[in-house]
């Protein structure tokens, strides 16, 4: 158990999630660094946090699988204590292609990780945070994408649509749990310098697109983490149901 407020970051082992984990630990959270496959990457983030005097725990779980989500939250209950902040960050995209070529397997995989996963994690968090259940309240931040507004034509409309669903969950859940002491907000990052673009089959996607971004460059993951952690902080105490675009002007 930890005396520090507890934050669960899904997909905390790489990219935006890892930047958020390091920053959150530096700001006094005990951080659960969730990952799906890459245990070494999660261990590296935990190692960095511990070297800096922080508290962190790596927990493997596929957010798309209900039994694994249940085990994730039970592990955190036991090892760190009651969750105060959930960052629904884990997300995937698949190879760039038009909708006309997408098969059902791909659509199910993308929706399972990007929509069902955040719903399951939010459910477990609400059950623990709700003042209606004797909880102490809390905050959920959903990591969406500017793709929800732009649609990602010719690349991954399925991914964009999954983030649209996540945005709607942010709006609806925020209203549902506001009176239970829980705030729910979203961040829509623009193009950010992580490995996710390689999953789309174009590791150099940033080079191709950065001049179309009004700020003329991709975001550093830490720039997205700042927005996530502001929404998670008491400084955002009157902000709920909001979705913050962090897209460099896109
Ligand atoms: P990333 O570098 O590809 O990292 C993805 C992280 O999610 C990894 O830690 C990965 O763990 C984990 N993950 C993937 N599927 C999972 C699952 N089913 N269960 C648990 N963990 C899972 O991605 P990123 O670019 O940092 O993206 C983070 C979030 O920001 C995503 O929701 C993404 O859609 C969103 N976003 C990113 C960008 C961008 O340009 N990078 C822009 C807008 C929005 P393993 O390594 O173990 O698989």
PDB file of C-alpha atoms and ligand atoms in Angstrom:
ATOM      1  CA  UNK A   1       0.000   0.000   0.000  1.00  0.00           C
ATOM      2  CA  UNK A   2       1.019   3.568  -0.573  1.00  0.00           C
ATOM      3  CA  UNK A   3       0.209   6.841   1.218  1.00  0.00           C
ATOM      4  CA  UNK A   4       0.355   8.631  -2.118  1.00  0.00           C
ATOM      5  CA  UNK A   5      -2.705   9.203  -4.327  1.00  0.00           C
ATOM      6  CA  UNK A   6      -2.941   6.326  -6.803  1.00  0.00           C
ATOM      7  CA  UNK A   7      -3.067   6.772 -10.577  1.00  0.00           C
ATOM      8  CA  UNK A   8      -3.640   3.969 -13.085  1.00  0.00           C
ATOM      9  CA  UNK A   9      -2.345   4.695 -16.595  1.00  0.00           C
ATOM     10  CA  UNK A  10      -3.396   2.162 -19.202  1.00  0.00           C
ATOM     11  CA  UNK A  11      -0.707   1.759 -21.831  1.00  0.00           C
ATOM     12  CA  UNK A  12       1.746   3.497 -19.506  1.00  0.00           C
ATOM     13  CA  UNK A  13       4.792   1.678 -20.815  1.00  0.00           C
ATOM     14  CA  UNK A  14       5.485   3.697 -23.967  1.00  0.00           C
ATOM     15  CA  UNK A  15       4.730   6.993 -25.703  1.00  0.00           C
ATOM     16  CA  UNK A  16       2.204   9.384 -24.164  1.00  0.00           C
ATOM     17  CA  UNK A  17       1.385   6.989 -21.317  1.00  0.00           C
ATOM     18  CA  UNK A  18       5.031   6.624 -20.291  1.00  0.00           C
ATOM     19  CA  UNK A  19       5.555  10.408 -20.349  1.00  0.00           C
ATOM     20  CA  UNK A  20       2.425  10.816 -18.207  1.00  0.00           C
ATOM     21  CA  UNK A  21       3.629   8.143 -15.768  1.00  0.00           C
ATOM     22  CA  UNK A  22       7.019   9.786 -15.260  1.00  0.00           C
ATOM     23  CA  UNK A  23       5.505  13.248 -14.839  1.00  0.00           C
ATOM     24  CA  UNK A  24       2.747  12.022 -12.496  1.00  0.00           C
ATOM     25  CA  UNK A  25       5.255  10.227 -10.271  1.00  0.00           C
ATOM     26  CA  UNK A  26       7.291  13.439 -10.099  1.00  0.00           C
ATOM     27  CA  UNK A  27       4.124  15.220  -8.924  1.00  0.00           C
ATOM     28  CA  UNK A  28       3.486  12.813  -6.076  1.00  0.00           C
ATOM     29  CA  UNK A  29       1.329  10.007  -7.467  1.00  0.00           C
ATOM     30  CA  UNK A  30       1.906   6.300  -6.926  1.00  0.00           C
ATOM     31  CA  UNK A  31       1.571   5.120 -10.523  1.00  0.00           C
ATOM     32  CA  UNK A  32       0.356   1.840 -11.944  1.00  0.00           C
ATOM     33  CA  UNK A  33       2.063   1.439 -15.321  1.00  0.00           C
ATOM     34  CA  UNK A  34      -0.208  -0.890 -17.264  1.00  0.00           C
ATOM     35  CA  UNK A  35       0.998  -2.558 -20.462  1.00  0.00           C
ATOM     36  CA  UNK A  36      -0.193  -5.344 -22.750  1.00  0.00           C
ATOM     37  CA  UNK A  37       2.917  -7.105 -24.162  1.00  0.00           C
ATOM     38  CA  UNK A  38       6.091  -5.137 -23.650  1.00  0.00           C
ATOM     39  CA  UNK A  39       7.005  -5.918 -20.036  1.00  0.00           C
ATOM     40  CA  UNK A  40      10.558  -4.629 -20.505  1.00  0.00           C
ATOM     41  CA  UNK A  41       9.315  -1.178 -21.540  1.00  0.00           C
ATOM     42  CA  UNK A  42       7.006  -1.037 -18.503  1.00  0.00           C
ATOM     43  CA  UNK A  43       9.839  -2.144 -16.217  1.00  0.00           C
ATOM     44  CA  UNK A  44      12.057   0.622 -17.622  1.00  0.00           C
ATOM     45  CA  UNK A  45       9.446   3.286 -16.800  1.00  0.00           C
ATOM     46  CA  UNK A  46       9.021   1.869 -13.285  1.00  0.00           C
ATOM     47  CA  UNK A  47      12.814   1.750 -12.870  1.00  0.00           C
ATOM     48  CA  UNK A  48      13.168   5.426 -13.878  1.00  0.00           C
ATOM     49  CA  UNK A  49      10.444   6.446 -11.426  1.00  0.00           C
ATOM     50  CA  UNK A  50      11.976   4.465  -8.571  1.00  0.00           C
ATOM     51  CA  UNK A  51      15.441   5.888  -9.286  1.00  0.00           C
ATOM     52  CA  UNK A  52      13.938   9.361  -8.878  1.00  0.00           C
ATOM     53  CA  UNK A  53      12.454   8.364  -5.506  1.00  0.00           C
ATOM     54  CA  UNK A  54       8.893   7.741  -6.749  1.00  0.00           C
ATOM     55  CA  UNK A  55       6.516   4.804  -6.382  1.00  0.00           C
ATOM     56  CA  UNK A  56       5.372   2.759  -9.379  1.00  0.00           C
ATOM     57  CA  UNK A  57       4.152  -0.707 -10.236  1.00  0.00           C
ATOM     58  CA  UNK A  58       4.029  -2.404 -13.639  1.00  0.00           C
ATOM     59  CA  UNK A  59       0.907  -4.516 -14.249  1.00  0.00           C
ATOM     60  CA  UNK A  60       0.333  -6.430 -17.462  1.00  0.00           C
ATOM     61  CA  UNK A  61      -3.295  -6.578 -18.634  1.00  0.00           C
ATOM     62  CA  UNK A  62      -5.055  -6.327 -21.971  1.00  0.00           C
ATOM     63  CA  UNK A  63      -7.720  -3.673 -21.419  1.00  0.00           C
ATOM     64  CA  UNK A  64      -9.920  -5.313 -24.045  1.00  0.00           C
ATOM     65  CA  UNK A  65     -10.280  -8.455 -21.888  1.00  0.00           C
ATOM     66  CA  UNK A  66     -12.666  -8.097 -18.955  1.00  0.00           C
ATOM     67  CA  UNK A  67     -10.992 -10.674 -16.684  1.00  0.00           C
ATOM     68  CA  UNK A  68      -7.643  -8.935 -17.184  1.00  0.00           C
ATOM     69  CA  UNK A  69      -9.137  -5.534 -16.336  1.00  0.00           C
ATOM     70  CA  UNK A  70     -10.641  -6.989 -13.144  1.00  0.00           C
ATOM     71  CA  UNK A  71      -7.255  -8.456 -12.207  1.00  0.00           C
ATOM     72  CA  UNK A  72      -5.519  -5.137 -12.956  1.00  0.00           C
ATOM     73  CA  UNK A  73      -7.764  -3.190 -10.583  1.00  0.00           C
ATOM     74  CA  UNK A  74      -7.570  -5.883  -7.880  1.00  0.00           C
ATOM     75  CA  UNK A  75      -3.764  -5.821  -8.069  1.00  0.00           C
ATOM     76  CA  UNK A  76      -3.781  -2.051  -7.659  1.00  0.00           C
ATOM     77  CA  UNK A  77      -6.228  -2.261  -4.712  1.00  0.00           C
ATOM     78  CA  UNK A  78      -3.884  -4.692  -3.013  1.00  0.00           C
ATOM     79  CA  UNK A  79      -0.462  -3.268  -3.871  1.00  0.00           C
ATOM     80  CA  UNK A  80      -1.024   0.502  -4.028  1.00  0.00           C
ATOM     81  CA  UNK A  81      -4.463   1.269  -2.559  1.00  0.00           C
ATOM     82  CA  UNK A  82      -7.702   2.873  -3.798  1.00  0.00           C
ATOM     83  CA  UNK A  83      -7.444   4.403  -7.251  1.00  0.00           C
ATOM     84  CA  UNK A  84      -7.814   8.197  -7.338  1.00  0.00           C
ATOM     85  CA  UNK A  85      -7.110   8.851 -11.018  1.00  0.00           C
ATOM     86  CA  UNK A  86      -7.606   6.670 -14.088  1.00  0.00           C
ATOM     87  CA  UNK A  87      -5.953   7.659 -17.356  1.00  0.00           C
ATOM     88  CA  UNK A  88      -7.581   5.686 -20.170  1.00  0.00           C
ATOM     89  CA  UNK A  89      -4.615   5.991 -22.505  1.00  0.00           C
ATOM     90  CA  UNK A  90      -4.086   2.566 -24.120  1.00  0.00           C
ATOM     91  CA  UNK A  91      -5.007   2.672 -27.778  1.00  0.00           C
ATOM     92  CA  UNK A  92      -4.141   1.016 -31.056  1.00  0.00           C
ATOM     93  CA  UNK A  93      -4.398   1.603 -34.756  1.00  0.00           C
ATOM     94  CA  UNK A  94      -3.739  -0.808 -37.606  1.00  0.00           C
ATOM     95  CA  UNK A  95      -2.255  -0.466 -41.083  1.00  0.00           C
ATOM     96  CA  UNK A  96      -3.385   2.479 -43.136  1.00  0.00           C
ATOM     97  CA  UNK A  97      -6.115   1.482 -45.602  1.00  0.00           C
ATOM     98  CA  UNK A  98      -9.451   2.739 -46.936  1.00  0.00           C
ATOM     99  CA  UNK A  99     -12.645   1.612 -45.258  1.00  0.00           C
ATOM    100  CA  UNK A 100     -13.438  -0.382 -48.399  1.00  0.00           C
ATOM    101  CA  UNK A 101     -10.619  -2.799 -47.478  1.00  0.00           C
ATOM    102  CA  UNK A 102     -11.206  -3.219 -43.720  1.00  0.00           C
ATOM    103  CA  UNK A 103     -12.237  -6.649 -42.480  1.00  0.00           C
ATOM    104  CA  UNK A 104     -14.391  -7.392 -39.446  1.00  0.00           C
ATOM    105  CA  UNK A 105     -11.483  -8.770 -37.395  1.00  0.00           C
ATOM    106  CA  UNK A 106      -9.644  -5.466 -37.579  1.00  0.00           C
ATOM    107  CA  UNK A 107     -12.763  -3.456 -36.722  1.00  0.00           C
ATOM    108  CA  UNK A 108     -13.408  -5.649 -33.673  1.00  0.00           C
ATOM    109  CA  UNK A 109      -9.778  -5.359 -32.490  1.00  0.00           C
ATOM    110  CA  UNK A 110      -9.716  -1.576 -32.768  1.00  0.00           C
ATOM    111  CA  UNK A 111     -13.088  -1.105 -31.073  1.00  0.00           C
ATOM    112  CA  UNK A 112     -12.231  -3.648 -28.346  1.00  0.00           C
ATOM    113  CA  UNK A 113      -9.060  -1.856 -27.283  1.00  0.00           C
ATOM    114  CA  UNK A 114     -10.082   1.755 -27.935  1.00  0.00           C
ATOM    115  CA  UNK A 115     -13.731   1.677 -26.816  1.00  0.00           C
ATOM    116  CA  UNK A 116     -14.587  -1.457 -24.803  1.00  0.00           C
ATOM    117  CA  UNK A 117     -11.302  -1.239 -22.840  1.00  0.00           C
ATOM    118  CA  UNK A 118     -11.847   2.346 -21.623  1.00  0.00           C
ATOM    119  CA  UNK A 119     -15.462   1.494 -20.723  1.00  0.00           C
ATOM    120  CA  UNK A 120     -14.369  -1.505 -18.632  1.00  0.00           C
ATOM    121  CA  UNK A 121     -11.632   0.466 -16.904  1.00  0.00           C
ATOM    122  CA  UNK A 122     -13.975   3.398 -16.272  1.00  0.00           C
ATOM    123  CA  UNK A 123     -16.542   1.011 -14.791  1.00  0.00           C
ATOM    124  CA  UNK A 124     -13.998  -0.435 -12.366  1.00  0.00           C
ATOM    125  CA  UNK A 125     -12.750   3.042 -11.455  1.00  0.00           C
ATOM    126  CA  UNK A 126     -16.278   4.410 -10.857  1.00  0.00           C
ATOM    127  CA  UNK A 127     -17.141   1.459  -8.619  1.00  0.00           C
ATOM    128  CA  UNK A 128     -14.155   2.320  -6.435  1.00  0.00           C
ATOM    129  CA  UNK A 129     -14.239   6.136  -6.584  1.00  0.00           C
ATOM    130  CA  UNK A 130     -17.988   6.750  -6.204  1.00  0.00           C
ATOM    131  CA  UNK A 131     -18.952   8.599  -3.035  1.00  0.00           C
ATOM    132  CA  UNK A 132     -22.241   6.718  -3.419  1.00  0.00           C
ATOM    133  CA  UNK A 133     -20.304   3.496  -2.647  1.00  0.00           C
ATOM    134  CA  UNK A 134     -18.237   4.990   0.171  1.00  0.00           C
ATOM    135  CA  UNK A 135     -15.393   5.977  -2.166  1.00  0.00           C
ATOM    136  CA  UNK A 136     -13.453   9.223  -1.957  1.00  0.00           C
ATOM    137  CA  UNK A 137     -14.221  10.529  -5.472  1.00  0.00           C
ATOM    138  CA  UNK A 138     -11.724  10.719  -8.289  1.00  0.00           C
ATOM    139  CA  UNK A 139     -10.908  11.686 -11.848  1.00  0.00           C
ATOM    140  CA  UNK A 140     -10.947   9.891 -15.191  1.00  0.00           C
ATOM    141  CA  UNK A 141      -9.098  11.276 -18.221  1.00  0.00           C
ATOM    142  CA  UNK A 142      -9.745   9.659 -21.599  1.00  0.00           C
ATOM    143  CA  UNK A 143      -7.001   9.979 -24.206  1.00  0.00           C
ATOM    144  CA  UNK A 144      -8.840  10.498 -27.466  1.00  0.00           C
ATOM    145  CA  UNK A 145      -7.406  11.928 -30.691  1.00  0.00           C
ATOM    146  CA  UNK A 146      -7.849  14.845 -33.080  1.00  0.00           C
ATOM    147  CA  UNK A 147      -8.732  12.006 -35.458  1.00  0.00           C
ATOM    148  CA  UNK A 148     -12.193  11.986 -33.836  1.00  0.00           C
ATOM    149  CA  UNK A 149     -12.788  15.397 -35.423  1.00  0.00           C
ATOM    150  CA  UNK A 150     -10.747  14.965 -38.607  1.00  0.00           C
ATOM    151  CA  UNK A 151     -11.863  11.415 -39.516  1.00  0.00           C
ATOM    152  CA  UNK A 152      -8.469  10.061 -40.750  1.00  0.00           C
ATOM    153  CA  UNK A 153      -9.562   9.407 -44.360  1.00  0.00           C
ATOM    154  CA  UNK A 154      -7.378   6.925 -46.314  1.00  0.00           C
ATOM    155  CA  UNK A 155      -5.548   6.020 -43.109  1.00  0.00           C
ATOM    156  CA  UNK A 156      -7.780   4.671 -40.333  1.00  0.00           C
ATOM    157  CA  UNK A 157     -11.369   5.841 -40.226  1.00  0.00           C
ATOM    158  CA  UNK A 158     -12.023   2.948 -37.815  1.00  0.00           C
ATOM    159  CA  UNK A 159      -9.529   4.391 -35.332  1.00  0.00           C
ATOM    160  CA  UNK A 160     -11.004   7.888 -35.730  1.00  0.00           C
ATOM    161  CA  UNK A 161     -14.509   6.509 -35.130  1.00  0.00           C
ATOM    162  CA  UNK A 162     -13.331   4.664 -32.001  1.00  0.00           C
ATOM    163  CA  UNK A 163     -12.081   7.972 -30.615  1.00  0.00           C
ATOM    164  CA  UNK A 164     -15.412   9.594 -31.492  1.00  0.00           C
ATOM    165  CA  UNK A 165     -17.071   6.924 -29.364  1.00  0.00           C
ATOM    166  CA  UNK A 166     -14.628   7.631 -26.546  1.00  0.00           C
ATOM    167  CA  UNK A 167     -15.461  11.361 -26.703  1.00  0.00           C
ATOM    168  CA  UNK A 168     -19.149  10.571 -26.369  1.00  0.00           C
ATOM    169  CA  UNK A 169     -18.402   8.327 -23.388  1.00  0.00           C
ATOM    170  CA  UNK A 170     -16.533  11.270 -21.803  1.00  0.00           C
ATOM    171  CA  UNK A 171     -19.578  13.532 -22.172  1.00  0.00           C
ATOM    172  CA  UNK A 172     -22.141  10.978 -20.976  1.00  0.00           C
ATOM    173  CA  UNK A 173     -20.178   9.457 -18.125  1.00  0.00           C
ATOM    174  CA  UNK A 174     -19.174  12.894 -16.839  1.00  0.00           C
ATOM    175  CA  UNK A 175     -22.852  13.758 -16.396  1.00  0.00           C
ATOM    176  CA  UNK A 176     -23.654  10.352 -14.897  1.00  0.00           C
ATOM    177  CA  UNK A 177     -21.017  10.485 -12.145  1.00  0.00           C
ATOM    178  CA  UNK A 178     -20.602  14.200 -11.414  1.00  0.00           C
ATOM    179  CA  UNK A 179     -22.779  13.958  -8.311  1.00  0.00           C
ATOM    180  CA  UNK A 180     -20.734  10.952  -7.150  1.00  0.00           C
ATOM    181  CA  UNK A 181     -17.539  12.993  -6.783  1.00  0.00           C
ATOM    182  CA  UNK A 182     -15.996  11.927 -10.077  1.00  0.00           C
ATOM    183  CA  UNK A 183     -14.856  14.195 -12.912  1.00  0.00           C
ATOM    184  CA  UNK A 184     -14.436  12.779 -16.429  1.00  0.00           C
ATOM    185  CA  UNK A 185     -12.581  14.657 -19.168  1.00  0.00           C
ATOM    186  CA  UNK A 186     -10.784  13.950 -22.419  1.00  0.00           C
ATOM    187  CA  UNK A 187      -7.662  15.079 -24.234  1.00  0.00           C
ATOM    188  CA  UNK A 188      -7.476  14.999 -28.029  1.00  0.00           C
ATOM    189  CA  UNK A 189      -3.784  14.893 -28.960  1.00  0.00           C
ATOM    190  CA  UNK A 190      -2.697  15.796 -32.451  1.00  0.00           C
ATOM    191  CA  UNK A 191       0.237  14.083 -34.136  1.00  0.00           C
ATOM    192  CA  UNK A 192       2.628  13.116 -31.364  1.00  0.00           C
ATOM    193  CA  UNK A 193       6.113  11.683 -31.619  1.00  0.00           C
ATOM    194  CA  UNK A 194       5.586   8.052 -30.514  1.00  0.00           C
ATOM    195  CA  UNK A 195       5.845   4.578 -32.008  1.00  0.00           C
ATOM    196  CA  UNK A 196       2.114   4.365 -32.820  1.00  0.00           C
ATOM    197  CA  UNK A 197       2.688   5.636 -36.369  1.00  0.00           C
ATOM    198  CA  UNK A 198       4.814   2.567 -37.142  1.00  0.00           C
ATOM    199  CA  UNK A 199       1.776   0.371 -36.351  1.00  0.00           C
ATOM    200  CA  UNK A 200       0.020   2.137 -39.203  1.00  0.00           C
ATOM    201  CA  UNK A 201       2.856   1.055 -41.500  1.00  0.00           C
ATOM    202  CA  UNK A 202       4.396   4.557 -41.767  1.00  0.00           C
ATOM    203  CA  UNK A 203       7.088   5.183 -39.116  1.00  0.00           C
ATOM    204  CA  UNK A 204       7.939   8.501 -40.853  1.00  0.00           C
ATOM    205  CA  UNK A 205       4.335   9.784 -40.902  1.00  0.00           C
ATOM    206  CA  UNK A 206       5.345  12.813 -38.835  1.00  0.00           C
ATOM    207  CA  UNK A 207       7.836  13.946 -41.495  1.00  0.00           C
ATOM    208  CA  UNK A 208       5.122  13.720 -44.164  1.00  0.00           C
ATOM    209  CA  UNK A 209       2.490  15.634 -42.190  1.00  0.00           C
ATOM    210  CA  UNK A 210       4.223  18.092 -39.902  1.00  0.00           C
ATOM    211  CA  UNK A 211       4.095  21.091 -42.258  1.00  0.00           C
ATOM    212  CA  UNK A 212       0.288  20.770 -42.319  1.00  0.00           C
ATOM    213  CA  UNK A 213       0.164  21.373 -38.562  1.00  0.00           C
ATOM    214  CA  UNK A 214      -0.220  25.089 -37.784  1.00  0.00           C
ATOM    215  CA  UNK A 215       2.590  24.850 -35.207  1.00  0.00           C
ATOM    216  CA  UNK A 216       4.666  23.106 -37.929  1.00  0.00           C
ATOM    217  CA  UNK A 217       5.743  20.156 -35.801  1.00  0.00           C
ATOM    218  CA  UNK A 218       4.547  17.092 -33.940  1.00  0.00           C
ATOM    219  CA  UNK A 219       3.968  17.177 -30.190  1.00  0.00           C
ATOM    220  CA  UNK A 220       6.434  15.761 -27.733  1.00  0.00           C
ATOM    221  CA  UNK A 221       4.644  13.185 -25.489  1.00  0.00           C
ATOM    222  CA  UNK A 222       5.380  15.380 -22.452  1.00  0.00           C
ATOM    223  CA  UNK A 223       3.310  18.189 -24.007  1.00  0.00           C
ATOM    224  CA  UNK A 224       0.293  15.858 -24.043  1.00  0.00           C
ATOM    225  CA  UNK A 225       1.062  14.608 -20.523  1.00  0.00           C
ATOM    226  CA  UNK A 226       0.888  18.200 -19.227  1.00  0.00           C
ATOM    227  CA  UNK A 227      -2.689  18.534 -20.476  1.00  0.00           C
ATOM    228  CA  UNK A 228      -3.693  15.133 -19.086  1.00  0.00           C
ATOM    229  CA  UNK A 229      -2.254  15.938 -15.678  1.00  0.00           C
ATOM    230  CA  UNK A 230      -3.873  19.361 -15.557  1.00  0.00           C
ATOM    231  CA  UNK A 231      -7.286  17.757 -16.101  1.00  0.00           C
ATOM    232  CA  UNK A 232      -6.437  15.193 -13.398  1.00  0.00           C
ATOM    233  CA  UNK A 233      -5.389  17.873 -10.916  1.00  0.00           C
ATOM    234  CA  UNK A 234      -7.416  19.905  -8.415  1.00  0.00           C
ATOM    235  CA  UNK A 235      -6.623  22.945 -10.606  1.00  0.00           C
ATOM    236  CA  UNK A 236      -9.326  21.561 -12.939  1.00  0.00           C
ATOM    237  CA  UNK A 237     -11.846  21.092 -10.112  1.00  0.00           C
ATOM    238  CA  UNK A 238     -14.746  22.713 -12.026  1.00  0.00           C
ATOM    239  CA  UNK A 239     -13.937  21.037 -15.353  1.00  0.00           C
ATOM    240  CA  UNK A 240     -15.904  17.937 -16.255  1.00  0.00           C
ATOM    241  CA  UNK A 241     -17.260  16.592 -19.534  1.00  0.00           C
ATOM    242  CA  UNK A 242     -14.647  18.682 -21.344  1.00  0.00           C
ATOM    243  CA  UNK A 243     -12.450  17.528 -24.207  1.00  0.00           C
ATOM    244  CA  UNK A 244      -9.250  19.498 -24.647  1.00  0.00           C
ATOM    245  CA  UNK A 245      -7.685  19.684 -28.121  1.00  0.00           C
ATOM    246  CA  UNK A 246      -3.883  19.535 -27.884  1.00  0.00           C
ATOM    247  CA  UNK A 247      -3.266  19.448 -31.592  1.00  0.00           C
ATOM    248  CA  UNK A 248      -0.858  22.262 -32.385  1.00  0.00           C
ATOM    249  CA  UNK A 249      -3.713  24.171 -34.018  1.00  0.00           C
ATOM    250  CA  UNK A 250      -5.067  21.333 -36.189  1.00  0.00           C
TER     251      UNK A 250
HETATM  252  P1  LIG B   1       2.130   3.866 -28.386  1.00  0.00           P
HETATM  253  O1  LIG B   1       3.432   4.585 -28.337  1.00  0.00           O
HETATM  254  O2  LIG B   1       1.848   2.920 -29.499  1.00  0.00           O
HETATM  255  O3  LIG B   1       1.918   3.124 -26.984  1.00  0.00           O
HETATM  256  C1  LIG B   1       0.740   2.401 -26.778  1.00  0.00           C
HETATM  257  C2  LIG B   1       0.683   1.924 -25.352  1.00  0.00           C
HETATM  258  O4  LIG B   1      -0.583   1.267 -25.155  1.00  0.00           O
HETATM  259  C3  LIG B   1       1.745   0.899 -25.017  1.00  0.00           C
HETATM  260  O5  LIG B   1       2.093   1.080 -23.673  1.00  0.00           O
HETATM  261  C4  LIG B   1       1.021  -0.435 -25.224  1.00  0.00           C
HETATM  262  O6  LIG B   1       1.566  -1.494 -24.449  1.00  0.00           O
HETATM  263  C5  LIG B   1      -0.349  -0.065 -24.701  1.00  0.00           C
HETATM  264  N1  LIG B   1      -1.436  -0.905 -25.194  1.00  0.00           N
HETATM  265  C6  LIG B   1      -1.839  -1.120 -26.467  1.00  0.00           C
HETATM  266  N2  LIG B   1      -2.900  -1.927 -26.495  1.00  0.00           N
HETATM  267  C7  LIG B   1      -3.171  -2.266 -25.210  1.00  0.00           C
HETATM  268  C8  LIG B   1      -4.143  -3.071 -24.590  1.00  0.00           C
HETATM  269  N3  LIG B   1      -5.069  -3.733 -25.311  1.00  0.00           N
HETATM  270  N4  LIG B   1      -4.137  -3.177 -23.244  1.00  0.00           N
HETATM  271  C9  LIG B   1      -3.221  -2.511 -22.506  1.00  0.00           C
HETATM  272  N5  LIG B   1      -2.271  -1.729 -23.037  1.00  0.00           N
HETATM  273  C10 LIG B   1      -2.247  -1.594 -24.377  1.00  0.00           C
HETATM  274  O7  LIG B   1       0.904   4.897 -28.389  1.00  0.00           O
HETATM  275  P2  LIG B   1       0.838   6.476 -28.106  1.00  0.00           P
HETATM  276  O8  LIG B   1       1.106   7.172 -29.382  1.00  0.00           O
HETATM  277  O9  LIG B   1       1.575   6.838 -26.884  1.00  0.00           O
HETATM  278  O10 LIG B   1      -0.729   6.613 -27.856  1.00  0.00           O
HETATM  279  C11 LIG B   1      -1.305   6.678 -26.577  1.00  0.00           C
HETATM  280  C12 LIG B   1      -2.739   7.149 -26.746  1.00  0.00           C
HETATM  281  O11 LIG B   1      -2.747   8.412 -27.403  1.00  0.00           O
HETATM  282  C13 LIG B   1      -3.574   6.204 -27.627  1.00  0.00           C
HETATM  283  O12 LIG B   1      -4.880   6.110 -27.122  1.00  0.00           O
HETATM  284  C14 LIG B   1      -3.586   6.914 -28.971  1.00  0.00           C
HETATM  285  O13 LIG B   1      -4.714   6.588 -29.724  1.00  0.00           O
HETATM  286  C15 LIG B   1      -3.594   8.369 -28.526  1.00  0.00           C
HETATM  287  N6  LIG B   1      -3.099   9.296 -29.538  1.00  0.00           N
HETATM  288  C16 LIG B   1      -1.825   9.212 -30.029  1.00  0.00           C
HETATM  289  C17 LIG B   1      -1.421  10.108 -31.007  1.00  0.00           C
HETATM  290  C18 LIG B   1      -0.049  10.079 -31.609  1.00  0.00           C
HETATM  291  O14 LIG B   1       0.184  10.773 -32.627  1.00  0.00           O
HETATM  292  N7  LIG B   1       0.905   9.366 -31.042  1.00  0.00           N
HETATM  293  C19 LIG B   1      -2.309  11.095 -31.468  1.00  0.00           C
HETATM  294  C20 LIG B   1      -3.586  11.138 -30.944  1.00  0.00           C
HETATM  295  C21 LIG B   1      -3.975  10.245 -29.972  1.00  0.00           C
HETATM  296  P3  LIG B   1       2.499  -2.648 -25.142  1.00  0.00           P
HETATM  297  O15 LIG B   1       3.715  -1.952 -25.664  1.00  0.00           O
HETATM  298  O16 LIG B   1       2.775  -3.589 -24.046  1.00  0.00           O
HETATM  299  O17 LIG B   1       1.645  -3.223 -26.256  1.00  0.00           O
END
